[in-house]
């Protein structure tokens, strides 16, 4: 399909971060009562070394030159999955952007790629568009939050556990990454990137530094970790737990509870009024119960719609892929 008459497209640029954050904030606040993303979160995403803005991101402009929509389609987990973020109030623009995403998915797929898009549960417009394109809900994610009304005492360290605060060198960073790889091995769509890519992505973020990593060890081996950042400080004055993982052989010892309570205490001591994290409702570990029992509650739920695209797909000559640059 083509864009509506008078609409144009260009590649996304890093300097678009403020515009996209503003438009996304208006759109999501109308649905939720608050913006889903902070400006820092959007800027970090666009500067991440894992995204190629020339091939994986689009900005659509209306006849008056004003913003009409955007999308990013970022391959992850070695190209087996492609994460889509899409924004427009115009269903025709949404459909056109989905065309570009599916063409891009077919290009990057070795055999097939799972395209995933998170849709706020209140967003009936986007849900209808992706459903009409053959997407189906695979799982849901909750944004969990806890608010503080005073200091949070640091939790007692479990017996036999050594706590390492910060990851100042490559050895400590590799230990933290190794925990993530083992902890999320049964969730292939959420595996972290290879170490070098993972570390580079963290270095690119304005809201993160390596002092925000905490690793717990048992018998000299790293078995659990948290990776926190300041993504929601400017908008919510909340800390954010980007990752929390414990390897399977070390579960059942209270390490996840310790790491979570430790994050609360660190945030409260820094003057934050709460802590936020995201969790997959289909997580095979009892993560949702852990967070709920700790006093967290969901303030946003997104359904994760998925569709499998194969690289042997035959495209109609009437709908050629739109290329931002010559092939």
Short mmCIF file of C-alpha atoms in Angstrom, two decimals:
data_model
loop_
_atom_site.label_atom_id
_atom_site.label_comp_id
_atom_site.label_asym_id
_atom_site.label_seq_id
_atom_site.Cartn_x
_atom_site.Cartn_y
_atom_site.Cartn_z
CA UNK A 1 0.00 0.00 0.00
CA UNK A 2 1.03 3.63 -0.41
CA UNK A 3 1.04 6.49 2.03
CA UNK A 4 -1.97 8.83 1.85
CA UNK A 5 -1.64 11.60 -0.74
CA UNK A 6 0.70 14.36 0.36
CA UNK A 7 2.45 12.32 3.04
CA UNK A 8 6.22 11.78 2.88
CA UNK A 9 8.76 9.65 4.73
CA UNK A 10 12.36 10.11 5.77
CA UNK A 11 14.82 8.12 7.87
CA UNK A 12 14.72 8.75 11.58
CA UNK A 13 17.56 10.76 13.13
CA UNK A 14 18.90 10.90 16.65
CA UNK A 15 17.81 14.53 16.90
CA UNK A 16 14.21 13.32 16.45
CA UNK A 17 14.27 11.95 20.01
CA UNK A 18 12.71 15.04 21.61
CA UNK A 19 9.96 15.24 18.98
CA UNK A 20 9.09 11.54 19.24
CA UNK A 21 9.14 11.66 23.04
CA UNK A 22 6.80 14.65 22.99
CA UNK A 23 4.34 13.08 20.51
CA UNK A 24 4.50 9.71 22.23
CA UNK A 25 3.91 11.42 25.55
CA UNK A 26 0.80 13.18 24.29
CA UNK A 27 -0.53 9.98 22.71
CA UNK A 28 0.09 7.68 25.68
CA UNK A 29 -0.95 10.24 28.30
CA UNK A 30 -4.36 10.43 26.62
CA UNK A 31 -4.69 6.67 27.16
CA UNK A 32 -3.03 6.29 30.55
CA UNK A 33 -3.01 9.66 32.25
CA UNK A 34 0.82 9.78 32.10
CA UNK A 35 3.45 9.41 29.35
CA UNK A 36 4.75 5.90 28.79
CA UNK A 37 8.32 6.94 27.94
CA UNK A 38 10.64 9.58 29.35
CA UNK A 39 12.62 11.81 26.97
CA UNK A 40 15.82 10.17 28.19
CA UNK A 41 14.43 6.71 27.47
CA UNK A 42 13.66 7.66 23.85
CA UNK A 43 17.04 9.36 23.35
CA UNK A 44 18.90 6.35 24.75
CA UNK A 45 16.96 4.03 22.47
CA UNK A 46 17.82 6.01 19.34
CA UNK A 47 21.54 6.23 20.17
CA UNK A 48 21.84 2.54 21.03
CA UNK A 49 24.47 0.88 18.78
CA UNK A 50 22.01 -1.96 18.12
CA UNK A 51 19.71 0.20 16.00
CA UNK A 52 20.55 1.32 12.45
CA UNK A 53 18.40 4.39 11.89
CA UNK A 54 19.09 4.33 8.14
CA UNK A 55 17.41 0.95 7.66
CA UNK A 56 15.38 0.28 10.80
CA UNK A 57 13.52 3.52 11.50
CA UNK A 58 11.06 5.80 9.71
CA UNK A 59 9.43 9.19 10.30
CA UNK A 60 6.28 10.05 8.33
CA UNK A 61 5.35 13.68 7.72
CA UNK A 62 1.92 14.97 6.81
CA UNK A 63 1.04 17.35 3.95
CA UNK A 64 1.84 20.29 6.23
CA UNK A 65 5.26 18.87 7.10
CA UNK A 66 4.17 18.03 10.64
CA UNK A 67 4.91 14.70 12.34
CA UNK A 68 2.37 12.04 11.34
CA UNK A 69 3.97 8.82 12.54
CA UNK A 70 7.13 6.87 13.27
CA UNK A 71 8.35 3.33 13.64
CA UNK A 72 11.49 1.44 14.56
CA UNK A 73 12.10 -2.23 13.79
CA UNK A 74 15.16 -3.55 15.60
CA UNK A 75 16.49 -7.11 15.10
CA UNK A 76 17.45 -8.85 18.36
CA UNK A 77 18.63 -12.29 19.53
CA UNK A 78 20.69 -12.84 16.40
CA UNK A 79 17.86 -11.85 14.07
CA UNK A 80 15.32 -14.39 15.34
CA UNK A 81 13.11 -11.61 16.72
CA UNK A 82 12.38 -8.07 15.62
CA UNK A 83 11.07 -5.54 18.12
CA UNK A 84 8.68 -2.98 16.67
CA UNK A 85 7.77 0.37 18.18
CA UNK A 86 5.13 2.24 16.18
CA UNK A 87 3.32 5.53 16.69
CA UNK A 88 0.59 7.28 14.70
CA UNK A 89 -2.99 8.41 15.13
CA UNK A 90 -3.69 7.63 11.45
CA UNK A 91 -4.62 3.97 10.72
CA UNK A 92 -3.46 4.34 7.08
CA UNK A 93 -0.03 5.51 8.26
CA UNK A 94 0.12 2.67 10.78
CA UNK A 95 -0.62 0.14 8.03
CA UNK A 96 2.02 1.65 5.74
CA UNK A 97 4.61 1.54 8.51
CA UNK A 98 3.73 -2.10 9.16
CA UNK A 99 4.40 -2.81 5.47
CA UNK A 100 7.91 -1.40 5.86
CA UNK A 101 8.50 -3.37 9.04
CA UNK A 102 7.43 -6.64 7.43
CA UNK A 103 9.66 -6.03 4.41
CA UNK A 104 12.53 -5.29 6.75
CA UNK A 105 11.78 -8.45 8.74
CA UNK A 106 11.88 -10.55 5.58
CA UNK A 107 15.27 -9.03 4.73
CA UNK A 108 16.89 -9.76 8.09
CA UNK A 109 15.37 -13.21 8.65
CA UNK A 110 17.62 -16.19 8.10
CA UNK A 111 14.60 -18.44 7.77
CA UNK A 112 11.92 -16.66 9.74
CA UNK A 113 11.70 -13.84 12.25
CA UNK A 114 9.12 -13.15 14.95
CA UNK A 115 7.95 -9.54 14.80
CA UNK A 116 6.80 -8.26 18.21
CA UNK A 117 4.97 -5.06 19.05
CA UNK A 118 3.79 -3.95 22.46
CA UNK A 119 0.33 -2.39 22.46
CA UNK A 120 -0.99 -0.56 25.51
CA UNK A 121 -4.15 -2.36 26.50
CA UNK A 122 -6.19 0.83 26.19
CA UNK A 123 -4.96 1.46 22.62
CA UNK A 124 -7.87 0.05 20.62
CA UNK A 125 -6.73 1.77 17.41
CA UNK A 126 -3.33 0.09 17.18
CA UNK A 127 -4.70 -3.24 18.42
CA UNK A 128 -7.25 -3.25 15.59
CA UNK A 129 -4.61 -2.45 12.96
CA UNK A 130 -2.17 -5.18 14.01
CA UNK A 131 -4.96 -7.73 14.43
CA UNK A 132 -6.10 -7.04 10.87
CA UNK A 133 -2.51 -7.71 9.73
CA UNK A 134 -2.48 -11.20 11.24
CA UNK A 135 -0.75 -10.43 14.54
CA UNK A 136 -1.93 -12.29 17.64
CA UNK A 137 -1.32 -11.70 21.35
CA UNK A 138 1.52 -13.88 22.58
CA UNK A 139 2.00 -12.55 26.11
CA UNK A 140 1.63 -9.38 28.14
CA UNK A 141 4.00 -7.18 30.10
CA UNK A 142 3.23 -5.22 33.23
CA UNK A 143 4.96 -2.04 34.32
CA UNK A 144 5.18 -2.54 38.07
CA UNK A 145 5.61 0.28 40.54
CA UNK A 146 6.04 0.82 44.25
CA UNK A 147 5.81 4.19 45.99
CA UNK A 148 7.77 5.11 49.11
CA UNK A 149 6.41 7.13 52.02
CA UNK A 150 9.69 7.16 53.92
CA UNK A 151 13.14 5.57 54.15
CA UNK A 152 13.51 1.91 53.16
CA UNK A 153 15.86 -0.06 55.41
CA UNK A 154 18.49 -2.08 53.52
CA UNK A 155 17.67 -5.80 53.53
CA UNK A 156 19.76 -8.29 55.46
CA UNK A 157 22.25 -10.11 53.26
CA UNK A 158 21.33 -13.82 53.03
CA UNK A 159 23.73 -16.17 54.77
CA UNK A 160 26.66 -17.25 52.62
CA UNK A 161 26.11 -14.49 50.07
CA UNK A 162 28.67 -11.87 49.02
CA UNK A 163 27.34 -8.64 47.51
CA UNK A 164 29.37 -6.83 44.84
CA UNK A 165 28.19 -3.29 44.23
CA UNK A 166 29.20 -1.83 40.88
CA UNK A 167 30.87 -3.38 37.86
CA UNK A 168 33.98 -1.22 37.34
CA UNK A 169 35.98 -3.55 35.09
CA UNK A 170 35.49 -6.06 32.30
CA UNK A 171 35.69 -9.08 34.59
CA UNK A 172 32.84 -7.84 36.80
CA UNK A 173 30.78 -6.85 33.76
CA UNK A 174 31.26 -10.26 32.18
CA UNK A 175 30.17 -11.88 35.45
CA UNK A 176 26.97 -9.83 35.45
CA UNK A 177 26.32 -10.61 31.79
CA UNK A 178 26.91 -14.29 32.42
CA UNK A 179 24.22 -14.27 35.09
CA UNK A 180 21.76 -12.71 32.65
CA UNK A 181 22.54 -15.26 29.95
CA UNK A 182 21.93 -18.17 32.31
CA UNK A 183 18.96 -16.63 34.12
CA UNK A 184 17.08 -15.86 30.90
CA UNK A 185 18.12 -18.94 28.89
CA UNK A 186 14.56 -20.31 29.06
CA UNK A 187 13.18 -17.04 27.64
CA UNK A 188 14.84 -16.79 24.20
CA UNK A 189 13.02 -13.60 23.23
CA UNK A 190 14.53 -11.78 26.23
CA UNK A 191 18.14 -12.97 26.10
CA UNK A 192 20.68 -10.16 26.34
CA UNK A 193 22.94 -9.42 23.42
CA UNK A 194 26.48 -10.84 23.19
CA UNK A 195 28.75 -9.28 25.79
CA UNK A 196 30.46 -6.68 23.60
CA UNK A 197 27.13 -5.43 22.20
CA UNK A 198 25.48 -5.47 25.62
CA UNK A 199 28.31 -3.50 27.21
CA UNK A 200 28.41 -0.97 24.37
CA UNK A 201 24.67 -0.38 24.64
CA UNK A 202 25.02 0.38 28.34
CA UNK A 203 27.90 2.75 27.68
CA UNK A 204 25.70 4.67 25.22
CA UNK A 205 22.98 5.46 27.78
CA UNK A 206 22.88 8.82 29.54
CA UNK A 207 20.85 7.34 32.41
CA UNK A 208 23.20 4.48 33.28
CA UNK A 209 26.60 3.95 34.81
CA UNK A 210 28.27 0.77 35.96
CA UNK A 211 27.87 1.64 39.64
CA UNK A 212 24.17 0.75 39.17
CA UNK A 213 24.95 -2.96 38.73
CA UNK A 214 24.75 -5.21 41.80
CA UNK A 215 25.96 -8.83 41.70
CA UNK A 216 25.51 -11.46 44.39
CA UNK A 217 27.93 -14.37 44.71
CA UNK A 218 27.71 -17.76 46.37
CA UNK A 219 30.90 -19.79 46.85
CA UNK A 220 32.77 -17.31 44.67
CA UNK A 221 30.39 -17.59 41.73
CA UNK A 222 28.11 -14.82 40.46
CA UNK A 223 24.55 -16.16 40.71
CA UNK A 224 22.28 -13.10 40.69
CA UNK A 225 22.28 -9.49 39.56
CA UNK A 226 20.33 -6.28 39.11
CA UNK A 227 20.99 -3.62 36.51
CA UNK A 228 19.32 -0.31 37.35
CA UNK A 229 19.18 3.09 35.66
CA UNK A 230 17.63 6.58 35.86
CA UNK A 231 15.17 6.26 32.95
CA UNK A 232 12.23 7.47 35.04
CA UNK A 233 13.87 10.03 37.29
CA UNK A 234 12.92 13.10 35.24
CA UNK A 235 9.29 12.05 34.74
CA UNK A 236 8.43 10.10 37.93
CA UNK A 237 11.34 10.61 40.33
CA UNK A 238 11.56 6.81 40.39
CA UNK A 239 14.45 4.42 40.07
CA UNK A 240 14.19 1.70 37.41
CA UNK A 241 15.25 -1.94 37.60
CA UNK A 242 16.13 -2.76 33.99
CA UNK A 243 17.09 -6.37 34.71
CA UNK A 244 16.87 -8.68 37.70
CA UNK A 245 18.03 -12.27 37.31
CA UNK A 246 19.04 -15.27 39.40
CA UNK A 247 20.45 -18.42 37.80
CA UNK A 248 18.23 -21.51 38.16
CA UNK A 249 20.55 -23.41 40.51
CA UNK A 250 20.52 -20.52 43.01
CA UNK A 251 16.79 -19.88 43.10
CA UNK A 252 14.73 -20.50 46.22
CA UNK A 253 17.29 -18.87 48.54
CA UNK A 254 15.69 -15.43 48.71
CA UNK A 255 18.25 -13.83 46.39
CA UNK A 256 15.70 -12.24 44.05
CA UNK A 257 13.81 -10.78 47.04
CA UNK A 258 17.08 -9.44 48.45
CA UNK A 259 18.07 -7.82 45.15
CA UNK A 260 14.63 -6.23 44.75
CA UNK A 261 14.54 -4.88 48.31
CA UNK A 262 18.09 -3.62 47.87
CA UNK A 263 17.00 -1.65 44.80
CA UNK A 264 14.15 -0.11 46.82
CA UNK A 265 16.55 0.90 49.58
CA UNK A 266 19.05 2.43 47.15
CA UNK A 267 16.32 4.42 45.41
CA UNK A 268 14.81 5.66 48.68
CA UNK A 269 18.24 6.72 49.96
CA UNK A 270 18.74 8.71 46.73
CA UNK A 271 15.52 10.63 47.37
CA UNK A 272 13.41 8.75 44.85
CA UNK A 273 9.69 8.38 45.56
CA UNK A 274 9.43 4.89 44.08
CA UNK A 275 10.85 2.12 41.92
CA UNK A 276 9.59 0.90 38.54
CA UNK A 277 10.29 -2.28 36.55
CA UNK A 278 8.75 -4.30 33.75
CA UNK A 279 7.84 -7.98 33.91
CA UNK A 280 6.54 -10.49 31.38
CA UNK A 281 3.25 -11.90 32.66
CA UNK A 282 4.25 -15.23 31.09
CA UNK A 283 7.61 -15.37 32.86
CA UNK A 284 8.28 -19.02 33.76
CA UNK A 285 9.69 -17.93 37.13
CA UNK A 286 7.35 -16.61 39.87
CA UNK A 287 8.50 -13.06 39.11
CA UNK A 288 5.06 -11.46 39.12
CA UNK A 289 4.29 -12.91 42.55
CA UNK A 290 7.69 -11.73 43.84
CA UNK A 291 6.99 -8.15 42.82
CA UNK A 292 3.38 -8.17 44.01
CA UNK A 293 4.34 -9.62 47.39
CA UNK A 294 6.96 -6.87 47.71
CA UNK A 295 4.24 -4.23 47.42
CA UNK A 296 4.51 -3.42 43.72
CA UNK A 297 1.44 -3.02 41.53
CA UNK A 298 0.93 -2.74 37.76
CA UNK A 299 0.20 0.77 36.49
CA UNK A 300 0.47 -0.12 32.78
CA UNK A 301 -0.14 -3.33 30.86
CA UNK A 302 0.89 -3.90 27.27
CA UNK A 303 -0.12 -6.88 25.18
CA UNK A 304 2.72 -8.26 23.05
CA UNK A 305 1.35 -8.96 19.58
CA UNK A 306 3.46 -11.22 17.37
CA UNK A 307 3.60 -12.38 13.80
CA UNK A 308 6.11 -14.68 12.09
CA UNK A 309 7.60 -13.41 8.82
CA UNK A 310 9.62 -15.72 6.55
CA UNK A 311 12.39 -14.67 4.21
CA UNK A 312 10.93 -16.69 1.32
CA UNK A 313 7.80 -14.54 1.26
CA UNK A 314 6.77 -13.42 -2.21
CA UNK A 315 5.83 -9.76 -2.34
CA UNK A 316 3.25 -8.44 -4.78
CA UNK A 317 4.73 -6.17 -7.45
CA UNK A 318 2.04 -3.66 -6.51
CA UNK A 319 3.51 -3.25 -3.03
CA UNK A 320 7.30 -3.04 -3.42
CA UNK A 321 9.36 -2.29 -0.30
CA UNK A 322 9.95 1.40 0.27
CA UNK A 323 13.72 1.94 0.43
CA UNK A 324 15.06 5.03 2.11
CA UNK A 325 18.32 4.69 0.20
CA UNK A 326 19.32 2.82 -2.99
CA UNK A 327 19.79 -0.89 -2.52
#
